[in-house]
């Protein structure tokens, strides 16, 4: 009987700790107005409406974490074109941030390469897709912020 009370008490403590951790995790999520993405340069934030962007048909193949290829079809915008639409011309690195604070970095060379780094429209957010990339960790869904350095 003592063992079952200890086990129950341990389970209760773990449930409470999980709840606390979940609360803090959710409170750190990036928040933006739905249907927008924030572009941050030198601490200055521009909010871009997704509906205002000029999308083009996108198709290709990306690799997932298991090394499997996944066909990608949709409408998107090159990362370099999004940056150009916000009058950003010079940078060395671009960090793409999801709503749960997951990040992926792109070099200026990768952004400049035609057909390489797209932001696909997946309402109400964007998804970063880096074609030809063997690093599946850079497929970022629910993009809410782009930090330009």
C-alpha angles and dihedrals in degrees: 000000000000091000093053091050090051091048091049091048090049092049091049091051091049092050091051092048091049090052092050092048091049091051093052092044093052092046090058095054116121111253125202134158109280112259094029140090126206120228113199124196122171090342093308113122125209119188114215121197110226090216090061095059124101105237126192132195111276129193133163145105130282130185123237128212091274092055092253120139119240123197114232122203129166146080121304149148128236111250089234091055092051090051091047090052088059091049093251109145107155127055142127101206139019122202118199115205128198127210090262091052095256109150139199127187129219126190121229088249092056091048091049094051109102114243094007112100118034136172106216120205110244104164125272092011143028130250123213112226121181108196117216089018118139090194102087089183088081094067097101122184127197094029111193103161141032117197115200121201 
